Every structure is written in C-alpha cells, then in structure tokens.
CSV table of C-alpha atoms in Angstrom, one decimal:
chain,number,residue,atom,x,y,z
U,1,UNK,CA,6.8,-12.6,-27.8
U,2,UNK,CA,6.9,-15.9,-26.2
U,3,UNK,CA,8.6,-16.0,-22.8
U,4,UNK,CA,11.4,-18.5,-22.3
U,5,UNK,CA,12.6,-18.7,-18.7
U,6,UNK,CA,15.9,-20.0,-17.4
U,7,UNK,CA,18.6,-19.5,-14.7
U,8,UNK,CA,20.9,-16.6,-15.6
U,9,UNK,CA,24.6,-17.2,-16.0
U,10,UNK,CA,24.2,-20.9,-16.9
U,11,UNK,CA,24.8,-23.0,-20.0
U,12,UNK,CA,21.0,-23.1,-20.2
U,13,UNK,CA,20.9,-19.3,-20.7
U,14,UNK,CA,23.4,-19.7,-23.6
U,15,UNK,CA,21.2,-22.5,-25.0
U,16,UNK,CA,18.2,-20.1,-24.8
U,17,UNK,CA,20.1,-17.5,-26.7
U,18,UNK,CA,20.9,-20.0,-29.5
U,19,UNK,CA,17.2,-21.2,-29.5
U,20,UNK,CA,16.1,-17.6,-29.6
U,21,UNK,CA,18.2,-16.9,-32.7
U,22,UNK,CA,17.1,-20.1,-34.5
U,23,UNK,CA,13.4,-19.3,-33.9
U,24,UNK,CA,13.9,-15.7,-34.9
U,25,UNK,CA,15.2,-17.0,-38.3
U,26,UNK,CA,11.7,-18.6,-38.8
U,27,UNK,CA,9.8,-15.6,-37.6
U,28,UNK,CA,9.1,-16.6,-33.9
U,29,UNK,CA,10.0,-13.9,-31.4
U,30,UNK,CA,11.3,-15.2,-28.0
U,31,UNK,CA,11.9,-13.1,-24.9
U,32,UNK,CA,14.4,-14.7,-22.6
U,33,UNK,CA,13.7,-14.2,-18.9
U,34,UNK,CA,16.9,-15.2,-17.1
U,35,UNK,CA,16.8,-14.9,-13.3
U,36,UNK,CA,18.5,-16.1,-10.2
U,37,UNK,CA,17.7,-19.7,-9.2
U,38,UNK,CA,15.1,-18.8,-6.5
U,39,UNK,CA,13.2,-16.5,-8.8
U,40,UNK,CA,13.4,-19.1,-11.6
U,41,UNK,CA,11.9,-21.8,-9.4
U,42,UNK,CA,9.1,-19.5,-8.3
U,43,UNK,CA,8.4,-18.7,-12.0
U,44,UNK,CA,8.3,-22.4,-12.8
U,45,UNK,CA,5.9,-23.1,-9.9
U,46,UNK,CA,3.6,-20.3,-10.9
U,47,UNK,CA,3.2,-21.7,-14.5
U,48,UNK,CA,3.2,-18.1,-15.7
U,49,UNK,CA,5.5,-18.6,-18.7
U,50,UNK,CA,5.4,-20.0,-22.2
U,51,UNK,CA,8.6,-22.0,-22.3
U,52,UNK,CA,11.2,-23.2,-19.8
U,53,UNK,CA,14.7,-24.5,-20.3
U,54,UNK,CA,16.6,-26.2,-17.5
U,55,UNK,CA,18.7,-29.3,-17.1
U,56,UNK,CA,16.9,-31.0,-14.3
U,57,UNK,CA,15.9,-33.9,-16.4
U,58,UNK,CA,16.8,-34.9,-20.0
U,59,UNK,CA,14.4,-37.8,-20.3
U,60,UNK,CA,12.3,-40.1,-18.2
U,61,UNK,CA,14.5,-40.9,-15.2
U,62,UNK,CA,13.1,-43.1,-12.6
U,63,UNK,CA,9.8,-43.4,-10.8
U,64,UNK,CA,11.0,-41.5,-7.8
U,65,UNK,CA,12.2,-38.6,-9.9
U,66,UNK,CA,9.0,-38.5,-11.9
U,67,UNK,CA,6.9,-38.7,-8.7
U,68,UNK,CA,8.8,-35.9,-7.0
U,69,UNK,CA,8.8,-33.7,-10.1
U,70,UNK,CA,5.2,-34.0,-11.1
U,71,UNK,CA,3.1,-35.3,-8.2
U,72,UNK,CA,4.5,-34.5,-4.7
U,73,UNK,CA,2.0,-32.6,-2.7
U,74,UNK,CA,2.8,-29.2,-1.3
U,75,UNK,CA,0.2,-27.3,0.8
U,76,UNK,CA,-1.6,-26.1,-2.4
U,77,UNK,CA,-1.4,-29.3,-4.5
U,78,UNK,CA,1.4,-30.7,-6.7
U,79,UNK,CA,4.6,-28.7,-6.6
U,80,UNK,CA,4.9,-28.9,-10.4
U,81,UNK,CA,1.3,-29.4,-11.4
U,82,UNK,CA,0.7,-31.4,-14.5
U,83,UNK,CA,-2.8,-31.5,-16.0
U,84,UNK,CA,-3.2,-35.2,-15.2
U,85,UNK,CA,-1.1,-35.3,-12.0
U,86,UNK,CA,-3.4,-37.6,-10.1
U,87,UNK,CA,-3.2,-40.3,-12.7
U,88,UNK,CA,0.6,-39.8,-13.0
U,89,UNK,CA,0.9,-40.1,-9.2
U,90,UNK,CA,-1.2,-43.3,-9.1
U,91,UNK,CA,1.0,-44.9,-11.8
U,92,UNK,CA,4.1,-43.8,-10.0
U,93,UNK,CA,2.8,-45.4,-6.8
U,94,UNK,CA,2.1,-48.6,-8.7
U,95,UNK,CA,5.5,-48.5,-10.3
U,96,UNK,CA,7.3,-48.0,-6.9
U,97,UNK,CA,6.0,-51.4,-5.8
U,98,UNK,CA,6.0,-53.3,-9.1
U,99,UNK,CA,8.7,-55.5,-10.5
U,100,UNK,CA,9.7,-57.0,-13.8
U,101,UNK,CA,7.2,-56.6,-16.6
U,102,UNK,CA,4.7,-54.9,-14.4
U,103,UNK,CA,7.2,-52.1,-13.7
U,104,UNK,CA,8.0,-51.8,-17.4
U,105,UNK,CA,4.3,-51.5,-18.2
U,106,UNK,CA,3.9,-48.7,-15.6
U,107,UNK,CA,6.9,-46.9,-17.0
U,108,UNK,CA,5.5,-47.3,-20.5
U,109,UNK,CA,2.2,-45.7,-19.3
U,110,UNK,CA,4.1,-42.9,-17.7
U,111,UNK,CA,6.1,-42.3,-20.9
U,112,UNK,CA,3.0,-42.3,-23.1
U,113,UNK,CA,1.2,-39.8,-20.9
U,114,UNK,CA,4.2,-37.5,-20.5
U,115,UNK,CA,5.2,-37.6,-24.2
U,116,UNK,CA,1.6,-37.1,-25.3
U,117,UNK,CA,1.0,-34.2,-23.0
U,118,UNK,CA,4.6,-32.8,-23.6
U,119,UNK,CA,5.2,-31.8,-20.0
U,120,UNK,CA,8.9,-32.0,-20.5
U,121,UNK,CA,10.4,-32.0,-24.0
U,122,UNK,CA,14.1,-32.7,-24.1
U,123,UNK,CA,15.8,-30.2,-26.4
U,124,UNK,CA,19.4,-31.3,-25.7
U,125,UNK,CA,21.3,-33.4,-23.2
U,126,UNK,CA,24.1,-31.8,-21.2
U,127,UNK,CA,27.4,-33.8,-21.3
U,128,UNK,CA,28.4,-35.1,-17.9
U,129,UNK,CA,32.0,-36.1,-17.1
U,130,UNK,CA,33.3,-37.6,-13.9
U,131,UNK,CA,36.9,-38.6,-13.2
U,132,UNK,CA,37.3,-41.5,-10.8
U,133,UNK,CA,39.9,-44.0,-9.6
U,134,UNK,CA,40.3,-47.0,-12.1
U,135,UNK,CA,39.8,-49.4,-9.2
U,136,UNK,CA,36.3,-48.0,-8.4
U,137,UNK,CA,33.4,-50.1,-9.8
U,138,UNK,CA,29.8,-49.1,-10.3
U,139,UNK,CA,30.4,-45.5,-11.4
U,140,UNK,CA,27.9,-44.6,-14.1
U,141,UNK,CA,26.1,-41.4,-14.9
U,142,UNK,CA,22.3,-41.6,-14.8
U,143,UNK,CA,20.0,-40.0,-17.4
U,144,UNK,CA,19.5,-36.9,-15.2
U,145,UNK,CA,23.3,-36.3,-15.0
U,146,UNK,CA,23.7,-37.6,-11.4
U,147,UNK,CA,25.3,-40.8,-10.1
U,148,UNK,CA,24.6,-43.0,-7.1
U,149,UNK,CA,27.6,-43.2,-4.7
U,150,UNK,CA,25.9,-46.1,-2.9
U,151,UNK,CA,26.6,-48.2,-6.1
U,152,UNK,CA,30.3,-47.7,-5.9
U,153,UNK,CA,32.7,-50.3,-4.7
U,154,UNK,CA,36.4,-51.1,-4.9
U,155,UNK,CA,37.7,-53.8,-7.2
C-alpha cells in the first residue's frame, strides 16, 4: 500500500482516515503512518514516504514561507528538498527584493513551478478562528492559518 504520513492525534490524522476510506472505495490501499511530531518531521525530511498530510501550508503563502520551506540550506542541502530547489530559491531571492508587477511576476513563476511539480497539493483548508477585541484593527488570518501581531493597532 501507499504510505500516508501525518502527526498522530491531530485533525490531520482524522483527515487521513477519511482519505484512506475514500481511496479504498476506488481500490487504492493506503497505510497511515501516524507518529509524534519529531518522528513525522524526520520522515518528511527523509522523503521516504508516498504521501504526506499536514497543515503547515494550505496554498502559496509568501516568499519567505516558500523560501524557508523549500530552499533554506541545512548542512546537507535544502531542508525540504524540491527537485528544482535552486531555481525556486533564486526566484524567491528575486521576489524578496522585487516590488509591484515584478513581485507578482516572481510569485506567478513560483506558483507555476510548484503547481506543475505538485510539491504541495492542498487537499483541504483548516478553519481558523480568532476572538479579539472589537477595538483592535488589522487582525486578519493569513493563508497559512497564522496572523501577524505587528499589524494590530487600537482604533
């Protein structure tokens, strides 16, 4: 069977079980490998799995996230190696200093490469909910389920 890795005891593990059942209905056997977070990260870095489900990113986020996710160098190369990581990293570097249409063009190139190579295929987006004082402005949830406190201010 194909191996689907995830962190145990999470909503992602439950989603894996649902995916497993749906794929079994069409004749595809999936083995869920649910482990603690540290083991899961090690498994992801090793690349020794068929499928992975986590909620780190739901879509293209921003250049910094993409660069840290796919291109940042560890002692043995990219931490999460993508087949074309050097090209991705160069476009990320360009996008970090670009503005306006040039930045949009860089992001479009990144999206094309990532979507074509299917490095990260969003299966579902987790709902995020934050309660905050009505007099607080600038509170918005980003595509990766986080928010930037530095953007908050009082009315």
